[in-house]
Coordinates of C-alpha atoms in Angstrom, one line a residue:
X1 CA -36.4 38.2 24.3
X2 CA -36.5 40.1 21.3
X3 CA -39.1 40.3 18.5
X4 CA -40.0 38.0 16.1
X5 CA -38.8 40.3 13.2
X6 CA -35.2 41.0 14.5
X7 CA -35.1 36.8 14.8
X8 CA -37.5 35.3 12.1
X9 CA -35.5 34.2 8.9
X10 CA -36.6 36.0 5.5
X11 CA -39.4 34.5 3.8
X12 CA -38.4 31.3 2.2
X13 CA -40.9 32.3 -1.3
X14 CA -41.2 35.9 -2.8
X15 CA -45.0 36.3 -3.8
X16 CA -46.1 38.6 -6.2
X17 CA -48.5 39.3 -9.4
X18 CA -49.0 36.4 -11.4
X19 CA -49.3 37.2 -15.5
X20 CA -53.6 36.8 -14.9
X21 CA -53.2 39.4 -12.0
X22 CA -53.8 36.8 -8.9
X23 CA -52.1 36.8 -5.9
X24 CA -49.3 33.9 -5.1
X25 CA -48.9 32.9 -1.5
X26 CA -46.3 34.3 0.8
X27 CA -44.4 31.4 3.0
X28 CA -42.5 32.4 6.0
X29 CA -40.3 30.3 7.8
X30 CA -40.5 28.3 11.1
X31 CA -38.4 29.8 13.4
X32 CA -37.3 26.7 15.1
X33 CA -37.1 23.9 11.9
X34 CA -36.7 27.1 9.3
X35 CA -38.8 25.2 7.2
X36 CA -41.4 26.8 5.1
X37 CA -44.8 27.9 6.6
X38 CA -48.1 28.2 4.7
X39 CA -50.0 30.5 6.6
X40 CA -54.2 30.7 6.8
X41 CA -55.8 32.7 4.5
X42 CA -57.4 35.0 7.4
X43 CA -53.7 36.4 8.0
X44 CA -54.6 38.0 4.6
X45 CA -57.9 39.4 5.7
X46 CA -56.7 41.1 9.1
X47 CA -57.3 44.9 8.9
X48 CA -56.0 48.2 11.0
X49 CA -58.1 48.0 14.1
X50 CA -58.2 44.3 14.1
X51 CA -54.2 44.6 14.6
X52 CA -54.8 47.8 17.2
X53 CA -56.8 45.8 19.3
X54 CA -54.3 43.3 19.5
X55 CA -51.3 45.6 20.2
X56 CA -53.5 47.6 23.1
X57 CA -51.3 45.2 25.7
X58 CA -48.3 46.7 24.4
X59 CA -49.1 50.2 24.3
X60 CA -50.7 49.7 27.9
X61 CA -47.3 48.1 28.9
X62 CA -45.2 50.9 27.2
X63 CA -47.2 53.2 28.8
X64 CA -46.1 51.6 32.4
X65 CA -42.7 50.6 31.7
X66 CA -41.6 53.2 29.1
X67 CA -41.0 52.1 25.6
X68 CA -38.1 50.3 24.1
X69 CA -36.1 52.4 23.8
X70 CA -36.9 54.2 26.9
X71 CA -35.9 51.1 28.4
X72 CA -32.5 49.8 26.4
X73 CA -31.6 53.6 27.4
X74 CA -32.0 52.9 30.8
X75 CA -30.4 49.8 31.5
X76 CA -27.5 50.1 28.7
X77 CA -25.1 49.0 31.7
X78 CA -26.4 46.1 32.7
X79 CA -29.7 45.9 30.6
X80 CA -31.6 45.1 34.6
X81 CA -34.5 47.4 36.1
X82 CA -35.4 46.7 39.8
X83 CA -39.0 47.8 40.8
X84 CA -38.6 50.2 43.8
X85 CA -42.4 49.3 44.9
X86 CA -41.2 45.9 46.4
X87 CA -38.2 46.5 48.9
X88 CA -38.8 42.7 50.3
X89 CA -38.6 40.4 47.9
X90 CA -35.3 42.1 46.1
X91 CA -36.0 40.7 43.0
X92 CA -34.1 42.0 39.7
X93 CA -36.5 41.9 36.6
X94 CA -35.9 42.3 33.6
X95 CA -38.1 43.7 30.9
X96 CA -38.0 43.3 27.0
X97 CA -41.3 45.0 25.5
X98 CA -42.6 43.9 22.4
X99 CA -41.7 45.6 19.2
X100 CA -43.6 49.1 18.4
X101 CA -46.7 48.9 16.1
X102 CA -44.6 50.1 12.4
X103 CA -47.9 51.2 11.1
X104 CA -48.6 54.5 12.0
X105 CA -49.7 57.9 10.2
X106 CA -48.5 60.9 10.1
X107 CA -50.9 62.8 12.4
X108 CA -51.0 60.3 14.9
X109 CA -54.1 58.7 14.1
X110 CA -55.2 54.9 13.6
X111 CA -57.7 54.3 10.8
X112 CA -60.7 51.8 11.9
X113 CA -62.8 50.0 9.2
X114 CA -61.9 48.3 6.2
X115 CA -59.5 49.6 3.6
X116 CA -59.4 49.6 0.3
X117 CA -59.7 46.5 -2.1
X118 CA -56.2 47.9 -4.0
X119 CA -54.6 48.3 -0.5
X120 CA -55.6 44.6 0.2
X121 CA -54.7 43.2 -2.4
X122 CA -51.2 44.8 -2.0
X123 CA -48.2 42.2 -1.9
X124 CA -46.3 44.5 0.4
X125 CA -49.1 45.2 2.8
X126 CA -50.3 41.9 3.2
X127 CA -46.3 40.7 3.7
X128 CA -45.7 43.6 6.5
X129 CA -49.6 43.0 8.4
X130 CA -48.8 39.4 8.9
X131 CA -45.2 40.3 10.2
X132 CA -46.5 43.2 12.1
X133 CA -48.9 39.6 14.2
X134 CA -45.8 37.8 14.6
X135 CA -44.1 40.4 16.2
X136 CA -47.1 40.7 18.8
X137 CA -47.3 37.0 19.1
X138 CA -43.6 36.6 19.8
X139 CA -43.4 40.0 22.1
X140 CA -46.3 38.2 24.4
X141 CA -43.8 34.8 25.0
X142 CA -40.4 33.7 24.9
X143 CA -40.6 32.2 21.5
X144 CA -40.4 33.7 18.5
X145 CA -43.2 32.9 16.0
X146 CA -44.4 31.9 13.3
X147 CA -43.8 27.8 14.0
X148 CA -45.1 25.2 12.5
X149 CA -47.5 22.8 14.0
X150 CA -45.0 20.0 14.7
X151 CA -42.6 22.6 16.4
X152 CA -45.6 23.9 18.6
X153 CA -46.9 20.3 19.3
X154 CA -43.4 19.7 20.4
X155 CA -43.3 23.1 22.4
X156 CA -47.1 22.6 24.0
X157 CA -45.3 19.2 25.1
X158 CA -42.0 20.9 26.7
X159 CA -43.9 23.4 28.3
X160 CA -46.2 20.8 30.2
X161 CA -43.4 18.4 31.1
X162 CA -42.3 22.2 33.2
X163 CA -45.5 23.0 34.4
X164 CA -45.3 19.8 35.9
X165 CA -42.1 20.2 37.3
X166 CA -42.5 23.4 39.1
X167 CA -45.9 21.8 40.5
X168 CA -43.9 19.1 42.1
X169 CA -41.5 21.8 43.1
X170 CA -44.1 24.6 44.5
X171 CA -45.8 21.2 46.4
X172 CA -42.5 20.2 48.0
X173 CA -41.8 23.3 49.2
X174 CA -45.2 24.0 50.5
X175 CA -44.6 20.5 52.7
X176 CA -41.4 21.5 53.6
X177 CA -42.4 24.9 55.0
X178 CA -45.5 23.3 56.9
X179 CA -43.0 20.7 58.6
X180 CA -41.0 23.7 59.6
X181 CA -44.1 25.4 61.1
X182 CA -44.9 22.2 62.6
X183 CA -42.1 21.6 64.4
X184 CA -40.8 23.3 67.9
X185 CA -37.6 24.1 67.9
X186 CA -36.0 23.0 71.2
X187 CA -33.5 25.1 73.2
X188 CA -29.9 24.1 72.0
X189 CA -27.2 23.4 75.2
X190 CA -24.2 26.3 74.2
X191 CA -21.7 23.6 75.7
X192 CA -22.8 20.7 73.7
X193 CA -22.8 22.9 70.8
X194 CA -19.3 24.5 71.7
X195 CA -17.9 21.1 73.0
X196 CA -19.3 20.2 69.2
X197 CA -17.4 22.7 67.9
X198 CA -14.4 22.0 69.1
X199 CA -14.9 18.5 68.3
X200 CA -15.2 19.3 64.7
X201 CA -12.4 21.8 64.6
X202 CA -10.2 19.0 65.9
X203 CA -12.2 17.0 63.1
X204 CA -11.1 19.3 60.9
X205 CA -7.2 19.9 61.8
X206 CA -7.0 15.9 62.0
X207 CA -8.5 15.9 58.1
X208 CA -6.2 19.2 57.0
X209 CA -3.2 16.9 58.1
X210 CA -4.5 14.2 56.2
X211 CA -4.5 16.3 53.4
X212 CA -1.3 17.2 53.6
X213 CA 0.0 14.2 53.7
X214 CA -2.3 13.2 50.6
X215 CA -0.9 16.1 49.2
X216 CA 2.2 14.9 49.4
X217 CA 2.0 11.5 48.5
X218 CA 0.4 12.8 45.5
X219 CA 3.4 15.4 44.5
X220 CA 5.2 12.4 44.6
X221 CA 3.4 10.4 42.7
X222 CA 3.2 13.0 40.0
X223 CA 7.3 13.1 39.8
X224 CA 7.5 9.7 39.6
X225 CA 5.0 9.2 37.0
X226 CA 6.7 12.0 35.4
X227 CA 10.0 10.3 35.4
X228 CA 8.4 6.9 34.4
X229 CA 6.7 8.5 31.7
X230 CA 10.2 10.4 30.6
X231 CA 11.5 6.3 31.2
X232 CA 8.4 5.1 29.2
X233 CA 9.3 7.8 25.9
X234 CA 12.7 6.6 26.2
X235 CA 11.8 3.0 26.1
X236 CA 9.4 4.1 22.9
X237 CA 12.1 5.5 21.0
X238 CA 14.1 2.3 21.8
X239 CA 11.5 0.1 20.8
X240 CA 11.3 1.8 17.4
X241 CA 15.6 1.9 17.0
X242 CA 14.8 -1.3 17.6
X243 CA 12.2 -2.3 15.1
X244 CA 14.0 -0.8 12.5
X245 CA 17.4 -2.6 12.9
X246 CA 14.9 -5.6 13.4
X247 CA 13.6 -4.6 10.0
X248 CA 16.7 -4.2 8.4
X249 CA 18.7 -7.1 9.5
X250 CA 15.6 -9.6 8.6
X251 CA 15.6 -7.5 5.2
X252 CA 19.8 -8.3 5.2
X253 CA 18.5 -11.7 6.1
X254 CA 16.0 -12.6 3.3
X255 CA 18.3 -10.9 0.7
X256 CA 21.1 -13.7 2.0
X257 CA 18.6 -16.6 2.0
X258 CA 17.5 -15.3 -1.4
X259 CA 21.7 -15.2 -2.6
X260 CA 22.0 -19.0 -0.8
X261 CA 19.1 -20.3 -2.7
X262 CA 20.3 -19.1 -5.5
X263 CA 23.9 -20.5 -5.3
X264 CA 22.5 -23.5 -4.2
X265 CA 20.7 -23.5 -7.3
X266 CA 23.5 -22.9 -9.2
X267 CA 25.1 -25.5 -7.3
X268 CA 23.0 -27.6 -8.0
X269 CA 22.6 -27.0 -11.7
X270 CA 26.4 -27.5 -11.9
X271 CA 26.0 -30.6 -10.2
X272 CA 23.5 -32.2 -12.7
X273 CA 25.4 -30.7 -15.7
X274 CA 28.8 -32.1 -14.2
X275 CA 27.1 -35.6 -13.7
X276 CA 25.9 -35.2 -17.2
X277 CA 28.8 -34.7 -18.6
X278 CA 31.0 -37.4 -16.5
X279 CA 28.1 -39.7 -18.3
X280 CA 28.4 -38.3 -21.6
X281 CA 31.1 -39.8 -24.2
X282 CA 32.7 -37.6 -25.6
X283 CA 33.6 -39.5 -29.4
X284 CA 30.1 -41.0 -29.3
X285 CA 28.4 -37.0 -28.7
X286 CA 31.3 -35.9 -31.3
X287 CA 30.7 -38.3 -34.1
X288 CA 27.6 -40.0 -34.3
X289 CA 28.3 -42.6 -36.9
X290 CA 24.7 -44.1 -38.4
X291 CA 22.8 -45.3 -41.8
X292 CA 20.9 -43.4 -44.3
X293 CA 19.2 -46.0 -46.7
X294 CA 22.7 -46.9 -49.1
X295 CA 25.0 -44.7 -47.3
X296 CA 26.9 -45.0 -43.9
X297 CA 26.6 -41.7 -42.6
X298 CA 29.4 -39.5 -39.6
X299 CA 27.4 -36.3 -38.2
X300 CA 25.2 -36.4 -40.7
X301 CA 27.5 -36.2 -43.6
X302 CA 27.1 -39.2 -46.4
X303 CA 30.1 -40.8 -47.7
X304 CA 29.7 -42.9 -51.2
X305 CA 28.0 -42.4 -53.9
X306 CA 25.0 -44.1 -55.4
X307 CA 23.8 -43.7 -59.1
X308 CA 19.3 -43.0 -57.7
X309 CA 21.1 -40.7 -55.2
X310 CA 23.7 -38.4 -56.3
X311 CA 25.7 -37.1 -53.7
X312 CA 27.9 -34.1 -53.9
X313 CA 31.8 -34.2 -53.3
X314 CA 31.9 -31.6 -51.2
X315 CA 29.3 -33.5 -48.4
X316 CA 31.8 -37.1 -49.4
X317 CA 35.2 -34.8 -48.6
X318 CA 33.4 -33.4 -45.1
X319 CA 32.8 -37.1 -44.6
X320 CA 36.0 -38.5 -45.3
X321 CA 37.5 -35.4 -42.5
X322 CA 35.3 -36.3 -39.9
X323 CA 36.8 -40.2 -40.5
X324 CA 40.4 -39.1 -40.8
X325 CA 39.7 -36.6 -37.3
X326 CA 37.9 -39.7 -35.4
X327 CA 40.5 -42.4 -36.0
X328 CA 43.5 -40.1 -35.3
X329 CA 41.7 -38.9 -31.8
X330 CA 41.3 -42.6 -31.4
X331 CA 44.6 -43.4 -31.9
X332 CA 46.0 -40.7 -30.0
X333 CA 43.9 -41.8 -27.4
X334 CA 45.4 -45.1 -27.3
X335 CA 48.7 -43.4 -27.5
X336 CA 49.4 -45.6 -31.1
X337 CA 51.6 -44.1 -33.6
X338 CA 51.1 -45.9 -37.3
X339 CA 53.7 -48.1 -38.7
X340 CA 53.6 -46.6 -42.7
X341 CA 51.2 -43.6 -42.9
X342 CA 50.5 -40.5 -40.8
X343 CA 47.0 -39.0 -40.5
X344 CA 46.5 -35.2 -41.1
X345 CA 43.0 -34.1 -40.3
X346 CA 42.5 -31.0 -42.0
X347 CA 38.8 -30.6 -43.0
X348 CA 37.2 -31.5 -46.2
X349 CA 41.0 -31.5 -47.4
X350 CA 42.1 -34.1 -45.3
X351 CA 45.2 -36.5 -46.2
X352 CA 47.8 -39.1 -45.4
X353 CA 51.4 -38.8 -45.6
X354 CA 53.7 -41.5 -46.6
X355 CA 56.5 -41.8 -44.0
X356 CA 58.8 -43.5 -46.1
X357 CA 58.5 -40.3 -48.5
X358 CA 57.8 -37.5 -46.8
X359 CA 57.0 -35.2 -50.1
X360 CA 54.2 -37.7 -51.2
X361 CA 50.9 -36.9 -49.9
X362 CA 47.5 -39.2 -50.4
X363 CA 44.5 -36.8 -50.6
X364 CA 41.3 -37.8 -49.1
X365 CA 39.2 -35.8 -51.0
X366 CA 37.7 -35.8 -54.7
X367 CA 36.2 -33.5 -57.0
X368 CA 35.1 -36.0 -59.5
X369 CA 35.1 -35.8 -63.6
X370 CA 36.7 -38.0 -66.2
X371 CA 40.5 -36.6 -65.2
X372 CA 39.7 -37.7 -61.1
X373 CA 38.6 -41.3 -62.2
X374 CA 41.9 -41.9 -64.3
X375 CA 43.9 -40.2 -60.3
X376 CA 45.2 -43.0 -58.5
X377 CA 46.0 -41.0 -55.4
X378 CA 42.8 -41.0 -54.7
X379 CA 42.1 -44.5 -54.1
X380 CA 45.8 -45.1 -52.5
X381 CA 44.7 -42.4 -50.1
X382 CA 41.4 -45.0 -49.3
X383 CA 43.9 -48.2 -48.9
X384 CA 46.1 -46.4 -46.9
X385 CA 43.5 -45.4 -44.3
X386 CA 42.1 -48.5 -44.3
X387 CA 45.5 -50.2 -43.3
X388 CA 45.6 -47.9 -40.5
X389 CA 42.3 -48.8 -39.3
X390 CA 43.9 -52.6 -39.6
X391 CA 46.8 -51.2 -37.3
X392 CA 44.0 -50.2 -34.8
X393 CA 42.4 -53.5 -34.9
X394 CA 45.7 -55.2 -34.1
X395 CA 46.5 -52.3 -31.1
X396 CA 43.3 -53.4 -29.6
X397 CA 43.4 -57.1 -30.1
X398 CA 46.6 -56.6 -28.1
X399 CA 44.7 -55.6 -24.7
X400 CA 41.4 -57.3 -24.9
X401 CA 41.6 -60.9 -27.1
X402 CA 38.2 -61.0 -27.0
X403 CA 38.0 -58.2 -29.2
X404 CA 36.3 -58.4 -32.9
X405 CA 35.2 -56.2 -35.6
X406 CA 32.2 -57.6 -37.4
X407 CA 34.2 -57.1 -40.9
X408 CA 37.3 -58.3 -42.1
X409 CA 39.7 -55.7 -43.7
X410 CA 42.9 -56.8 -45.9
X411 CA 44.8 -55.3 -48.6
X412 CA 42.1 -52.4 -49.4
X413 CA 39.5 -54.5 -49.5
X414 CA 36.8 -55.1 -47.2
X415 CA 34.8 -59.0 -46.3
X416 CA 32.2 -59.5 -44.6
X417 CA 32.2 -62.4 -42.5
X418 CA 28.8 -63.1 -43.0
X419 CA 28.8 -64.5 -46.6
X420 CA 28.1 -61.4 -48.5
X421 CA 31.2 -61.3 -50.3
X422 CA 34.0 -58.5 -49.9
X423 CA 34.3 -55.2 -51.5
X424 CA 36.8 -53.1 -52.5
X425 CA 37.2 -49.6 -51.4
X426 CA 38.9 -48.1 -54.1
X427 CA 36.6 -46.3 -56.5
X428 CA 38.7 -46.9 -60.1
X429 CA 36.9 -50.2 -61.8
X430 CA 34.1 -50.3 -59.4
X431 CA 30.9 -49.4 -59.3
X432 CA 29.4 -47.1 -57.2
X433 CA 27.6 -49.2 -55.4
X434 CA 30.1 -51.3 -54.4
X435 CA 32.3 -48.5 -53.4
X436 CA 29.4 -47.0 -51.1
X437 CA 29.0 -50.7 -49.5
X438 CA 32.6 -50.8 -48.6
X439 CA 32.7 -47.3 -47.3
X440 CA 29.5 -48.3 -45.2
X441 CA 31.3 -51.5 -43.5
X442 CA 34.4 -49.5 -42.7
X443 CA 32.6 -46.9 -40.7
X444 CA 30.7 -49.6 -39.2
X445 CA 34.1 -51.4 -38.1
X446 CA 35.2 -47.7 -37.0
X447 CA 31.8 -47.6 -34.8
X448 CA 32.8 -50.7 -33.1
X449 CA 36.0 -48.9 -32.4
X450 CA 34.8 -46.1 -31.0
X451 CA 32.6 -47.7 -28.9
X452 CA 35.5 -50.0 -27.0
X453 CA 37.6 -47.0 -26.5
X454 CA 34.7 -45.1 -25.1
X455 CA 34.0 -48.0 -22.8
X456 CA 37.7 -47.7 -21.9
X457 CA 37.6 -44.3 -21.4
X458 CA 34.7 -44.9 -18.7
X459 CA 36.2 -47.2 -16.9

């Protein structure tokens, strides 16, 4: 082995002068754990002859076996000196020396006795006397030193577990070679041994064809576990052409479930909305004919006119459209053409013509002041629309007897049945509220209309 300087790691704390001129310990490291060392303080009291006395072993082996380098020179090749003493037991040995004492003078002598205090107490002397001991200690054994004491427990332990090994060994052999002594060895028969021989050549030439055979068996096993395994990678790449078209077609799949759910939906929703709508009337969701307070109301819009609640015309004409548009869809409806007027729908400027004079229309609209109340047209436009409401009446008393509207209309006025009197509908020399009344009992009778043609219309 080599020494402990070639091998030992670098010291793991430089040491030197503190500011009050003491001296800072040096640590090396444990050549097995490399962990730091903290070394006794009589490493730092060792002197020159204490460390020639320990390297005398070394010098006397140097002086046997040449130094070193005496002997790395000669065995260079093959680094292996055989000692020419012993021609029986032809055993190769192989000899590392320590490493050379680096202290010496120049005139070849060693100083004895104690140096200086300065030299001491000298960082760098200190640092190379302790490494100059754990080169001997490592040239005198196989391991290189320093350690630390759990590494040298741990070594102590190894090297008794194979001192007790080679004990056993030495003791077995030492048995064995007094059985051998022991014994006699008797006189072997040449023919039993030859006829043995021949025996186990036969042995042999029987096992050799067995072989062989094994051999065989085994080359082709190999090829067809090669062509299986060629079988098996082609399989593999199968499998996973496979997987993916599995893949895709379930992907194809979910995307058409997802596209049938979703017409079904659709369906579905087209469904309810046409069922909806097959229940839905269409005059009663297009004019909703109702009551707010005084007024008779069609979508909303108010037709009269009250003297608390002051109405404009433009809402009454809107009103008086939506009337004109809902009987003349009735009517058509009921396929009845009117004997004496014709209905024109046509917004908040809706009107009647006369078809015994085609130039004369009746407005349905108003825009108030002293000039409209002295208009007639105005009111013959009311009487005349009324009459055709009568001519609905009659159309549908003509299918279905049974058939009533809650007030009586006749000659532009209107009565109801119930002993509150009739009304007129003109508006010239009438009050307002009596005008309002009258327009309120006419859309009622018109509801009732509408609601017996709607239940026509379902059926």
């Amino acid at each position: 082995m080599s020494g402990a300087s070639s091998g030992r790691s670098d010291p793991a704390t430089s040491a030197g002068a503190g500011a009050g001129g003491g001296m800072v310990a040096v640590n090396f490291l444990c050549q097995n754990c490399f962990q730091p060392l903290k070394l006794d303080s009589a490493f730092h009291n060792t002197d020159n002859k204490t460390i020639a006395d320990i390297s005398i072993p070394d010098i006397q082996h140097n002086e046997r076996f040449g130094t070193q380098s005496d002997v790395f020179a000669a065995s260079s090749d093959d680094n292996l000196e055989f000692d020419e003493d012993k021609d029986d037991d032809f055993v190769s040995r192989k000899y590392i020396p320590a490493s050379r004492l680096s202290l010496e003078t120049n005139n070849g002598f060693t100083l004895v006795g104690e140096p200086e205090l300065g030299s001491m107490e000298n960082l760098s002397y200190i640092v190379k006397v302790t490494s100059r001991l754990f080169d001997i200690m490592s040239g005198h054994s196989d391991v290189d030193h320093p350690l630390c004491e759990e590494c040298t427990d741990k070594l102590l332990v190894d090297l008794d577990q194979q001192l007790t090994r080679v004990e056993m060994e030495a003791k077995e052999y030492k048995d064995l070679l007094e059985n051998l002594e022991e014994c006699d060895e008797p006189d072997h028969d040449n023919k039993a041994i030859d006829f043995e021989m021949e025996k186990l050549k036969e042995e042999e030439q029987s096992l050799r064809h067995q072989l062989d055979k094994v051999e065989a068996e085994r080359k082709k096993i190999s090829e067809d576990m090669e062509t299986a395994q060629q079988e098996s990678q082609k399989l593999d790449v199968e499998e996973k052409q496979y997987y993916r078209d599995y893949c895709e077609y379930k992907k194809q799949l979910l995307e058409f479930e997802d596209q049938q759910r979703s017409v079904d939906n659709q369906l579905r929703y087209a469904q309810q909305q046409l069922d909806k709508l097959k229940k839905t009337n269409v005059f009663n969701a297009t004019f909703h004919i109702w009551h707010n307070g005084h007024f008779g109301t069609i979508n909303n819009f108010r037709l009269g006119r009250h003297p608390n609640v002051p109405v404009e015309w433009s809402e009454i004409n809107a009103a008086w459209g939506q009337t004109v548009l809902l009987l003349h869809s009735l009517a058509n409806k009921m396929n009845l053409v009117f004997e004496r007027y014709k209905l024109v729908p046509f917004g908040n400027h809706s009107y009647l013509e006369s078809l015994s004079d085609k130039s004369k229309e009746l407005p349905l609209y108003g825009s108030g002041g002293f000039r409209f109340f002295w208009d007639t047209k105005f009111d013959q436009a009311m009487v005349a629309f009324l009459d055709c409401l009568q001519q609905f009446k009659e159309e549908v008393e003509k299918g279905d007897t049974g058939f009533c509207l809650p007030y009586r209309m006749e000659k532009g006025r209107i009565e109801d049945t119930g002993g509150g009197g009739s009304y007129s509908i003109k508006i010239q020399f009438n009050s307002e509220e009596q005008w309002t009344k009258a327009l309120k009992f006419m859309l009622t009778n018109l509801k009732w209309g509408l609601a017996w043609v709607s239940s026509q219309f379902i059926k």
